[in-house]
XYZ file of C-alpha atoms in Angstrom:
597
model
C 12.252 -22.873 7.348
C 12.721 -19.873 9.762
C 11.903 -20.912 13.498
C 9.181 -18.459 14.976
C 8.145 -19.196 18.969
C 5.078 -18.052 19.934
C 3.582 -19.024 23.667
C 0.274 -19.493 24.583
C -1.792 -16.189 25.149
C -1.829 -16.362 29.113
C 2.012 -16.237 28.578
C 2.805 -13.435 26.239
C 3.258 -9.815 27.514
C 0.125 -7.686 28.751
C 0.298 -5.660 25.619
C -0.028 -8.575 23.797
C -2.662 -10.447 24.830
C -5.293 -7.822 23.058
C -4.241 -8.184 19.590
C -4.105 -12.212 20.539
C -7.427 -12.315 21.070
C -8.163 -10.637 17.898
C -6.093 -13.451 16.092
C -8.261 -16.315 17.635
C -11.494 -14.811 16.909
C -10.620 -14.693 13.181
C -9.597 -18.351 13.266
C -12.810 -19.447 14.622
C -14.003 -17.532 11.713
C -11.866 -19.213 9.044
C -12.515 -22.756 11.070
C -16.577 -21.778 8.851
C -14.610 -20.383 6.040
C -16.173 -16.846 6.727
C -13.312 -14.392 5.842
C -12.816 -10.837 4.864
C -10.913 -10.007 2.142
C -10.540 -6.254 0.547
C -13.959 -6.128 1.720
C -15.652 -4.355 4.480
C -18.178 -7.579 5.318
C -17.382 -11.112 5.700
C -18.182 -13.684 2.596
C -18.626 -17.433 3.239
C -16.649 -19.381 0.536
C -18.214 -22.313 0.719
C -17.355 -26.178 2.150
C -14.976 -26.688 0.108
C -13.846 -23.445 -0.508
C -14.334 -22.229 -3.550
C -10.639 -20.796 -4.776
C -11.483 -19.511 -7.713
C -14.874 -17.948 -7.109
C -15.602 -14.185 -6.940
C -17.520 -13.608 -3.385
C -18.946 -10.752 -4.721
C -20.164 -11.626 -8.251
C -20.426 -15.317 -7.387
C -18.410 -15.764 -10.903
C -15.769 -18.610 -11.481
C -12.636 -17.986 -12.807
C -11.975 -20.470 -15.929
C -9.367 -23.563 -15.689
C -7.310 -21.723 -18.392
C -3.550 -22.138 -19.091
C -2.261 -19.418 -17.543
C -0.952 -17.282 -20.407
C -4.081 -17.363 -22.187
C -6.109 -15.596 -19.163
C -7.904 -12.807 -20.106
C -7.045 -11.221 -16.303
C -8.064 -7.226 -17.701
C -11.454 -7.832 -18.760
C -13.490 -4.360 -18.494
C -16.934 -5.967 -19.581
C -17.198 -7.954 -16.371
C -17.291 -6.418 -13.058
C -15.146 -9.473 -11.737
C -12.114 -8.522 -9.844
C -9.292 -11.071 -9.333
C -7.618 -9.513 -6.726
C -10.511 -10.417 -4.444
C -10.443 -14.268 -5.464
C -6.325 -13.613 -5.192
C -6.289 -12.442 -1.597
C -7.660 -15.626 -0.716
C -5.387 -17.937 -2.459
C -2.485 -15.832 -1.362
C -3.053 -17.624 1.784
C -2.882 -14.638 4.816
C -5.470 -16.942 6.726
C -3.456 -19.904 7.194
C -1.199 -17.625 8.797
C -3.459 -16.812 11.110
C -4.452 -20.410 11.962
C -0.865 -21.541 12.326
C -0.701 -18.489 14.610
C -4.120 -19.328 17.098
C -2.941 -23.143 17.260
C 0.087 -21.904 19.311
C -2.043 -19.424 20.898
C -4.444 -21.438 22.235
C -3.134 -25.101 22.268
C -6.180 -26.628 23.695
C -7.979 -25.691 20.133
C -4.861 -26.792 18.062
C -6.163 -29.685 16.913
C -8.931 -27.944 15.527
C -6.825 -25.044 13.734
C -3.911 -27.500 12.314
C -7.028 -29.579 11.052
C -8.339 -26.692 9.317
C -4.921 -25.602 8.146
C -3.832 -28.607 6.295
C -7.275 -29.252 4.783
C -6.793 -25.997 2.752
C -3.545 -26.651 1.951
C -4.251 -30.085 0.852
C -7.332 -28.509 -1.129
C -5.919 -25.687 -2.728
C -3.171 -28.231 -3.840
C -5.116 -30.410 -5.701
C -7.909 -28.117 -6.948
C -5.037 -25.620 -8.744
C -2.913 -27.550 -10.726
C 0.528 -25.870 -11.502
C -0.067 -23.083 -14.519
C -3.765 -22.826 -14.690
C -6.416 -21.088 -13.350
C -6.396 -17.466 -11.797
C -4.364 -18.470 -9.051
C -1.674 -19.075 -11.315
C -2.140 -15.694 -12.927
C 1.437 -13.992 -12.230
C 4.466 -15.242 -10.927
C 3.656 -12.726 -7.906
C 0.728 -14.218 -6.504
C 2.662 -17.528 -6.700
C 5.353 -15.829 -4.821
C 3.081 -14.636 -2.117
C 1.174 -17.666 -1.537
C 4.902 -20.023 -1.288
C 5.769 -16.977 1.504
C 2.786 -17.477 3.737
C 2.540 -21.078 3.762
C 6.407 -21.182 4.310
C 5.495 -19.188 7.228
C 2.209 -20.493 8.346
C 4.246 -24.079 8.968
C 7.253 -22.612 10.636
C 4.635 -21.286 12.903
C 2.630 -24.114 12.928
C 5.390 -26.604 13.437
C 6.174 -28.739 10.391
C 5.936 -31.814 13.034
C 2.316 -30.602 13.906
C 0.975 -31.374 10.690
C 0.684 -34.624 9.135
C 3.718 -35.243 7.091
C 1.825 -36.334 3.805
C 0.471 -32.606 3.927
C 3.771 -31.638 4.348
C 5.349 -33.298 1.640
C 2.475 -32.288 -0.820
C 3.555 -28.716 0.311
C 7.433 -29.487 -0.337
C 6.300 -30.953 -3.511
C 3.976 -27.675 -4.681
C 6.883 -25.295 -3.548
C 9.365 -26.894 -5.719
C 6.593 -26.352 -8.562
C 6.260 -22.698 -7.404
C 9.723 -22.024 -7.400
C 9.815 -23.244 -11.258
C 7.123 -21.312 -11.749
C 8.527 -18.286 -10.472
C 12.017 -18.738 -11.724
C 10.305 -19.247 -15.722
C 7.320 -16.497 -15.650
C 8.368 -13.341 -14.761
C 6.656 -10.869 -14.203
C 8.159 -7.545 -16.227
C 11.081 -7.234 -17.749
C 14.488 -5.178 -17.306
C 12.714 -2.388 -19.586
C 9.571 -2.714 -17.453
C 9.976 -2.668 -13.603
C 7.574 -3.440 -11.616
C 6.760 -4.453 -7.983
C 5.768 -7.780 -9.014
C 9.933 -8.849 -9.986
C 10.616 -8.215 -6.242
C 7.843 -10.035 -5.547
C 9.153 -12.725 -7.376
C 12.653 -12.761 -6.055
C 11.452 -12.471 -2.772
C 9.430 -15.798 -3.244
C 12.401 -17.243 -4.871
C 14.837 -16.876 -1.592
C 11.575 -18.204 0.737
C 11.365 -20.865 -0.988
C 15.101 -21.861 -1.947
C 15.494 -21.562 1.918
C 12.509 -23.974 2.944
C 13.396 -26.880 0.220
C 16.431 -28.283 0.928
C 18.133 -30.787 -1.647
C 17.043 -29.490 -4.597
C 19.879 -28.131 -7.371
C 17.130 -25.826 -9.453
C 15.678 -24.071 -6.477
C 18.998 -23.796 -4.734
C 20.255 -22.129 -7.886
C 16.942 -19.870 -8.121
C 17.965 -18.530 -5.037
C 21.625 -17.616 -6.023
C 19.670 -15.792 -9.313
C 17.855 -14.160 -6.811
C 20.190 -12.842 -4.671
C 22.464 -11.794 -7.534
C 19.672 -9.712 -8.834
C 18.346 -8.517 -5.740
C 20.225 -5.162 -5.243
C 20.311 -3.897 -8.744
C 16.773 -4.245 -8.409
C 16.380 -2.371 -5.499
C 18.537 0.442 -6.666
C 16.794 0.333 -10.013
C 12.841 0.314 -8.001
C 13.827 2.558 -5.496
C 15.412 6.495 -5.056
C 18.235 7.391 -3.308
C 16.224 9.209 -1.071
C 14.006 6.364 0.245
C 10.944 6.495 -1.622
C 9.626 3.789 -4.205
C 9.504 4.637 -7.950
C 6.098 3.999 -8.692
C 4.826 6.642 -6.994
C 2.263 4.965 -4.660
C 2.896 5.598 -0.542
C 0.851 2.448 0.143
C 2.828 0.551 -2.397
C 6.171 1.466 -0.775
C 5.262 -0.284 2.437
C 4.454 -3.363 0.085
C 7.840 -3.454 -1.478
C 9.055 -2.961 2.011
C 7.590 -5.332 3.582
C 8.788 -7.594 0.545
C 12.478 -6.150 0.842
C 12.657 -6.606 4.560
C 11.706 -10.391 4.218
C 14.237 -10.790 1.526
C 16.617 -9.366 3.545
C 16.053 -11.665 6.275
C 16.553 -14.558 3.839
C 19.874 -13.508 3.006
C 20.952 -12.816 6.673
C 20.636 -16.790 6.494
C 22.094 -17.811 3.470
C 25.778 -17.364 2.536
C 24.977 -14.410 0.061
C 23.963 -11.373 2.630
C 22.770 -8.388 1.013
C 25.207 -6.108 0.436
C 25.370 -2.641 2.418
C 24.570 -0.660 0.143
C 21.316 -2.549 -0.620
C 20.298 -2.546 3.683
C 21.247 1.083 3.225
C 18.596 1.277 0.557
C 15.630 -0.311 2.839
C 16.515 1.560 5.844
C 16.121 4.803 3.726
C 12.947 3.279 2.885
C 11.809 2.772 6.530
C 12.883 6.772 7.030
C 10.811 7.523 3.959
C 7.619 5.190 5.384
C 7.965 6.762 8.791
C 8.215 10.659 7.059
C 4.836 10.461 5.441
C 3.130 8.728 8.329
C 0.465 10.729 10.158
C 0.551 11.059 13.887
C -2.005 8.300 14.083
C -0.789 6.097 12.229
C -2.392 6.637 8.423
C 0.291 6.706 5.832
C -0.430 9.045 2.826
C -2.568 7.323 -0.024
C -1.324 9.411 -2.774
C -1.027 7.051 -6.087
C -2.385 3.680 -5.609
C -3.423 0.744 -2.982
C -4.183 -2.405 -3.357
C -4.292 -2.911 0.551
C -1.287 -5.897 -0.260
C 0.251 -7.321 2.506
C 2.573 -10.282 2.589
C 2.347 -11.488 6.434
C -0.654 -9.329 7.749
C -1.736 -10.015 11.327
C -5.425 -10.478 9.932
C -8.198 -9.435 7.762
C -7.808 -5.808 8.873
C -5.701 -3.665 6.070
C -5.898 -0.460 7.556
C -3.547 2.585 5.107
C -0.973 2.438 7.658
C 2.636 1.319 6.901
C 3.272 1.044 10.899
C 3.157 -3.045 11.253
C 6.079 -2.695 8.466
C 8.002 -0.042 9.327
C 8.591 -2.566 13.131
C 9.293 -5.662 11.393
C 11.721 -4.612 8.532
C 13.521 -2.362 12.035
C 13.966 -5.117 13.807
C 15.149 -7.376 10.638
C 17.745 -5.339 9.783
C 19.096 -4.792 13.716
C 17.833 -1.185 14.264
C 16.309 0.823 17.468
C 12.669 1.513 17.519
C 11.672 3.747 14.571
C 8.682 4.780 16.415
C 6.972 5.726 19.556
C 5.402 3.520 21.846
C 4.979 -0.829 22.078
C 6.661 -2.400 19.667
C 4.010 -3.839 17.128
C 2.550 -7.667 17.555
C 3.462 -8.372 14.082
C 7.144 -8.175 14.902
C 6.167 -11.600 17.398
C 3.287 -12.782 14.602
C 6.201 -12.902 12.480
C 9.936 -13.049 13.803
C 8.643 -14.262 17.448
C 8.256 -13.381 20.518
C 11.844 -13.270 21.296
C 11.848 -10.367 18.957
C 9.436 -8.594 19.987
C 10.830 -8.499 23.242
C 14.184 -7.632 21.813
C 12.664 -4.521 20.105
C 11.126 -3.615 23.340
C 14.091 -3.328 25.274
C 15.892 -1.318 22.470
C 16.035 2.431 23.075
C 14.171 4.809 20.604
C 15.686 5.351 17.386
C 18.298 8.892 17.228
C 17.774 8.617 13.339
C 16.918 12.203 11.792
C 14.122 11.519 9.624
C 14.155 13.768 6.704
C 11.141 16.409 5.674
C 12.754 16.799 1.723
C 12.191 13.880 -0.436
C 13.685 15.836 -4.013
C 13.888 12.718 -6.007
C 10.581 11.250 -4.937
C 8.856 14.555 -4.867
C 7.330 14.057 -1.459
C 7.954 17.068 0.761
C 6.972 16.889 4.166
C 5.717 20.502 6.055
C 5.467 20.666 10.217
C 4.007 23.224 12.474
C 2.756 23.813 15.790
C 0.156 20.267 15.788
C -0.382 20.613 11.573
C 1.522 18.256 9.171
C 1.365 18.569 5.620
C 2.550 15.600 2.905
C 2.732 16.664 -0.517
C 2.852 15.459 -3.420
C 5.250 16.860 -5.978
C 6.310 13.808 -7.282
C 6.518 12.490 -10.965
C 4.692 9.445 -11.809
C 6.681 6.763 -12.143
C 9.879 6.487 -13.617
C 8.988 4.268 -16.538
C 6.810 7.126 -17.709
C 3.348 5.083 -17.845
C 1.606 5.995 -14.316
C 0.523 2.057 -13.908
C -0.046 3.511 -10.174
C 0.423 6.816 -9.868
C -2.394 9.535 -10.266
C -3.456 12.836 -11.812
C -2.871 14.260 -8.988
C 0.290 16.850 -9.063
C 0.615 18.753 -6.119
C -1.829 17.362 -4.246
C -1.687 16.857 -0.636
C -2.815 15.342 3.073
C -2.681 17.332 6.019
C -3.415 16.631 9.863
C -4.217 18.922 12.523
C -3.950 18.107 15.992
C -2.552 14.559 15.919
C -5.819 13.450 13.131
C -5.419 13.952 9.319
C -8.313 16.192 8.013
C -7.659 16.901 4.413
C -7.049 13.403 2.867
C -6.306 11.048 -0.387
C -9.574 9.716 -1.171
C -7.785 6.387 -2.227
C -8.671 3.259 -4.907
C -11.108 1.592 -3.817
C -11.296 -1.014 -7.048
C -8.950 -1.345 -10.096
C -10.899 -3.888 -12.904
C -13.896 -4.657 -11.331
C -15.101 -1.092 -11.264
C -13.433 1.141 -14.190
C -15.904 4.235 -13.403
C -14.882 4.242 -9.887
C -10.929 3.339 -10.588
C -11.296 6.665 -13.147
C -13.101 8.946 -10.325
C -10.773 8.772 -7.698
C -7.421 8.959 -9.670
C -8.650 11.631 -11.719
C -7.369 15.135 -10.874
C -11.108 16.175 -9.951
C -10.741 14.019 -6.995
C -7.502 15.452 -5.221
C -6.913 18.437 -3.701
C -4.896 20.190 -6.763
C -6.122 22.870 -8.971
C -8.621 21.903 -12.633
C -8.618 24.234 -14.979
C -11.237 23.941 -17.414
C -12.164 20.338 -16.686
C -8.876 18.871 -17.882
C -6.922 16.222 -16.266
C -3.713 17.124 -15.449
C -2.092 13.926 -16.381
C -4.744 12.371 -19.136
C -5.777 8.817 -19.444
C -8.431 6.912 -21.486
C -11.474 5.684 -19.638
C -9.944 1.748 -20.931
C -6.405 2.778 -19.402
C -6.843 1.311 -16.235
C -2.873 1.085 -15.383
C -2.064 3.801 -17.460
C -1.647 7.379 -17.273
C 0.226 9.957 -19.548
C 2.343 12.585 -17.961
C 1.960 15.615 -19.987
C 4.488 18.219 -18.112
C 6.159 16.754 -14.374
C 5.870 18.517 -11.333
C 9.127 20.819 -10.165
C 9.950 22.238 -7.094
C 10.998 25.856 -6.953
C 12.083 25.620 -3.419
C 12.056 24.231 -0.037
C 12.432 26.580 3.326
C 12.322 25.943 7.172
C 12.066 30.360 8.200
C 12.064 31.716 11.528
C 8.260 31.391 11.508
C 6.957 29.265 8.881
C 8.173 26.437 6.453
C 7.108 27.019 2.643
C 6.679 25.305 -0.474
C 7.244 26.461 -4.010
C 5.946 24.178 -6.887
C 4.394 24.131 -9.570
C 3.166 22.026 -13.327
C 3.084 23.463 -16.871
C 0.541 20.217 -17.578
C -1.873 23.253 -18.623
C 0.322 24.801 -21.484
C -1.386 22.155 -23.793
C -4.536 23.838 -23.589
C -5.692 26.290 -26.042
C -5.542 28.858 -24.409
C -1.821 28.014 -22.358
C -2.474 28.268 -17.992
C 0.679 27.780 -15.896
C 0.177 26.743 -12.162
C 2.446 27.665 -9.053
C 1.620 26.406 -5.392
C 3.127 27.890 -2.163
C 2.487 26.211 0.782
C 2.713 28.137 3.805
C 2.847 26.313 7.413
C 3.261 28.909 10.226
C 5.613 27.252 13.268
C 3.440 28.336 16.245
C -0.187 28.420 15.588
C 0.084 25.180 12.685
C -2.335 27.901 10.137
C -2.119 26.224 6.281
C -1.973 28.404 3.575
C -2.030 27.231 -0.258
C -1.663 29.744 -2.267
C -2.100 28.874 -6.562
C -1.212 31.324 -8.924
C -2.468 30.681 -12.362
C -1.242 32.496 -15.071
C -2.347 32.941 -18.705
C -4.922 34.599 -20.477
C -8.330 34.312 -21.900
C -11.342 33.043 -19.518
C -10.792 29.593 -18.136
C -12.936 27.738 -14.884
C -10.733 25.970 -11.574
C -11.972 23.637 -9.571
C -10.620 21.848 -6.900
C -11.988 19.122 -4.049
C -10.722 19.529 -0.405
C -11.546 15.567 -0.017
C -11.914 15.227 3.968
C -12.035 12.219 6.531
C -15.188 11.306 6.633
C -15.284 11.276 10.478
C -15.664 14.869 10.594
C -18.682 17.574 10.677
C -18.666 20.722 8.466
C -20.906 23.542 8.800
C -20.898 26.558 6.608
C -20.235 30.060 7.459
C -20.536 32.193 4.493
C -19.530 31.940 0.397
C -16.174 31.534 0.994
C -15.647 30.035 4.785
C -16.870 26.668 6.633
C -15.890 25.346 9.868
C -14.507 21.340 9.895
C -14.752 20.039 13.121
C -14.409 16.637 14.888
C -14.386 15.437 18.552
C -11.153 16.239 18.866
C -10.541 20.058 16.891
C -11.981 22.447 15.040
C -10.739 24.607 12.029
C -11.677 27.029 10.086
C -11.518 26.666 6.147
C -11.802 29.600 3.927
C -10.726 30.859 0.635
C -9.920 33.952 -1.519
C -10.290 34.302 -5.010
C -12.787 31.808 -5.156
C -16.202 30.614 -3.889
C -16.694 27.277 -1.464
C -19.124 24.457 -1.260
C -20.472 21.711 0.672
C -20.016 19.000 -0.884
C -19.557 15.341 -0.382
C -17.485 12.217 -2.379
C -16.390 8.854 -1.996
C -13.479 7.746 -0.043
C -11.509 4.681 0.374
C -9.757 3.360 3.732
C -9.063 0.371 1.877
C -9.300 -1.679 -1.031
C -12.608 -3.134 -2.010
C -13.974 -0.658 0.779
C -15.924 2.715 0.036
C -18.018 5.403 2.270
C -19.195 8.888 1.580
C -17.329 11.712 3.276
C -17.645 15.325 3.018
C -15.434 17.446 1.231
C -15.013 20.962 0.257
C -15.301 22.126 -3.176
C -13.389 25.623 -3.897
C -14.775 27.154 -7.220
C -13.772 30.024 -9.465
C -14.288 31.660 -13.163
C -13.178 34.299 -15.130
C -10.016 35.869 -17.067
C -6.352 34.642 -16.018
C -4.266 35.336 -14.603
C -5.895 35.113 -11.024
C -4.827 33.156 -7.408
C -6.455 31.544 -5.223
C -5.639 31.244 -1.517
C -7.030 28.049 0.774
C -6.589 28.967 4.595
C -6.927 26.451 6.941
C -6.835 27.532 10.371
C -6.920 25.293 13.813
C -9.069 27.289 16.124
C -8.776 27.536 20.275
């Protein structure tokens, strides 16, 4: 098992001591089982807790073999990610964690820590239930406790729970190793998942032949699939940004696996993940926020806590200082890297000078293009959905994009929010009438049935005229023949248009064809800000921080207002902008968005 030293919170740095805190105040909360899981309020789970019980519908997932779970069931609102999360185990982590934090309460957090392992142990046998749904939520869970006892201190515990643990493993390793998840004609996130748990755990149980060869498999396999999940140019295939810092966090853990075993990952493969930290850093925002276009399930492997903010920044440390790189970003190091590697480190990370890597602004094969001026940053999305050709998390969202003004994105994704347990909402917000892309005529650009919940059909991809950094501006060109289909054939062309000094946004959509169609398109916006109009076709946006002015040509706006997800399992109302227009083709329309003084 990997060693990880954490002090007591009166001895770790200044900077430290904060986030510390945090991490005992959540393990007093898991000591009375309240815990917060994709969910913005806390749910009690009961004495014992109930594993396979949906906080929010209160329903219980049947003992069923797994194969024969019905896990896509659209007539009940029942969603078994939120009975997963808790299975998956992220809380022990966190109690492992406070009982070196604060070792005059250890007692009490080791007690708590082995009673749910012991319990979820004997109230999931191997193969049935939910919790044995997929091979990757079995991978998961075998990574977290792996590294909730390193933490912890195997010697800590009592060694009866630690042999039913070395016992379970060895049963989730067979698991793994005879249920995968996908195939070689099918990629999907899930098979690194599954390799991933398949080096933990070969690693953690010594002496056994199966697992030890389970982890050879895996490491054989390893960088094909890597090369085969990922693009040469950093980004993941499945065209999610929140799902690339999953597989990255996954990736970077895998890595560190093989650092310790006598098959490293090849350099090819490292080359791979540290294009992927480049590509996770590229469509950050200066905040923090990564771009949400495609999907989120808000998955973590070792999160720091509850919290699953859309920011790939805890990863984009850890998997730098796995693989031996400078800081990727500005400022402390984050407390995940000493959560999770130890304070040694963290401390190593700190001492290392900033990273001199260029980060890249063109992502071709991903389709992400990245525009910067004066304080304005732009992320678009020009991307095809994924390569298997079946969307199971991309969106119908071509050319869509984020920007930020001043340091704090404005004009945002407005996220998942559910997948099963609400199909109208899952449809909403990854339908083209919820992104910030041109609708012509009420069509989605890329269709899907309303029973299609991982599913969409790409009718035409996105392509990229060009890509320029002028004198005075950076643009654009892209554009979708998705419309030709329609009866009476529309083309669309984007330019983005980012002027250097003053960071002014222009969008400017060019729709050709003929006859007399209707566009529509949302300006989804954080829902921290204020907008006020000033006439038909102008508003002003403002927040505590800036203030722009939006207008339009060619086209009427609105006031308007829509849901947005942070998170998954989380949902507000935020204003957005709603840019209108109707009559014969061809006709443009031009979105200004201008940062005033």
């Amino acid at each position: 098992m990997p060693e990880i030293d954490l002090p007591p919170l009166g001895r770790l740095p200044a900077s430290l001591r904060v986030p510390a805190a945090a991490i005992l105040a959540e393990a007093d909360e898991i000591l009375d089982h309240r815990m917060r899981f994709v969910s913005d309020r806390q749910h009690d789970y009961g004495d014992p807790i109930r594993w396979k019980v949906d906080p929010l519908t209160g329903e219980r997932w049947p003992d069923t073999f797994h194969r024969d779970l019905e896990i896509v069931d659209l007539s009940k609102p029942s969603d078994p990610i939120r009975v997963w999360e808790l299975s998956r185990g992220h809380q022990l982590l966190t109690l492992a964690r406070a009982s070196r934090l604060a070792p005059r309460r250890s007692a009490a957090y080791l007690g708590e820590l082995a009673t749910q392992l012991d319990d979820w142990i004997q109230s999931n046998p191997v193969g049935f239930g939910i919790n044995w749904g997929n091979s990757m939520e079995a991978a998961i869970r075998a990574t977290n406790w792996v590294w909730a006892i390193a933490i912890a201190g195997p010697g800590n515990l009592p060694p009866e729970t630690v042999d039913r643990v070395t016992a379970s493993l060895q049963q989730h390793g067979r698991f793994i190793r005879r249920n995968p998840d996908g195939t070689r004609l099918r990629r999907r996130n899930h098979i690194i998942a599954g390799l991933m748990g398949l080096l933990v755990i070969g690693q953690a149980v010594e002496g056994d032949p199966e697992l030890e060869a389970s982890a050879r498999y895996a490491a054989r396999n390893l960088p094909e699939e890597i090369e085969r999940q990922t693009y040469r140019d950093g980004g993941n295939f499945e065209g999610s940004g929140l799902y690339h810092g999953l597989v990255l966090e996954m990736l970077g853990l895998s890595a560190l696996c093989l650092t310790r075993s006598e098959n490293p990952l090849p350099e090819a493969a490292r080359a791979r993940i540290a294009a992927m930290v480049d590509f996770a850093v590229a469509i950050r925002h200066p905040d923090g926020r990564t771009s949400q276009h495609g999907d989120s399930d808000s998955g973590r492997i070792l999160p720091a806590g509850f919290d699953r903010p859309p920011s790939h920044d805890a990863v984009i440390w850890v998997t730098a200082a796995i693989l031996g790189h400078d800081r990727p970003l500005t400022g402390e190091p984050d407390p995940e890297i000493a959560w999770n590697l130890g304070l040694d480190a963290w401390e190593e990370m700190a001492r290392r000078p900033s990273s001199n890597r260029e980060i890249k602004t063109a992502f071709p094969e991903t389709g992400i293009f990245v525009l910067e001026g004066g304080e304005t940053r732009v992320i678009a999305n020009c991307g095809s959905i994924e390569r298997d050709g079946i969307g199971v998390h991309s969106h119908s969202d071509a050319l869509s994009f984020e920007a930020s003004f001043g340091g704090v994105p404005v004009i945002v994704d407005p996220g998942t929010f559910s997948y099963t347990g609400d199909p109208e909402a899952r449809n909403l917000l990854r339908s083209t009438a919820s992104h910030p892309t041109p609708r012509v005529d009420g069509v989605e650009v890329s269709p899907f049935r309303p029973d299609w919940i991982f599913r969409i059909d790409e009718i035409s991809p996105p392509f990229v005229i060009r890509f320029e950094q002028l004198d005075d501006r950076v643009e654009l060109e892209a554009g979708h023949d998705a419309y030709l289909r329609l009866p009476d054939p529309v083309t669309v062309r984007r330019l983005f248009r980012l002027r250097s000094t003053t960071g002014a946004l222009e969008v400017d959509d060019l729709l050709e064809g003929s006859g007399r169609h209707s566009i529509s398109m949302p300006i989804p916006l954080l829902p921290e800000v204020e907008v006020a109009a000033l006439s038909r076709q102008a508003v002003t946006v403002s927040s505590p921080r800036l203030t722009l002015e939006v207008a339009v040509s060619g086209a009427v706006i609105q006031i308007d207002e829509g849901p947005y997800s942070p998170g998954y399992g989380i949902r507000v109302t935020a204003p957005r902008l709603l840019v209108q227009w109707k009559g014969e083709l061809p006709h443009s329309v031009t979105l200004t968005v201008s940062p005033l003084a």
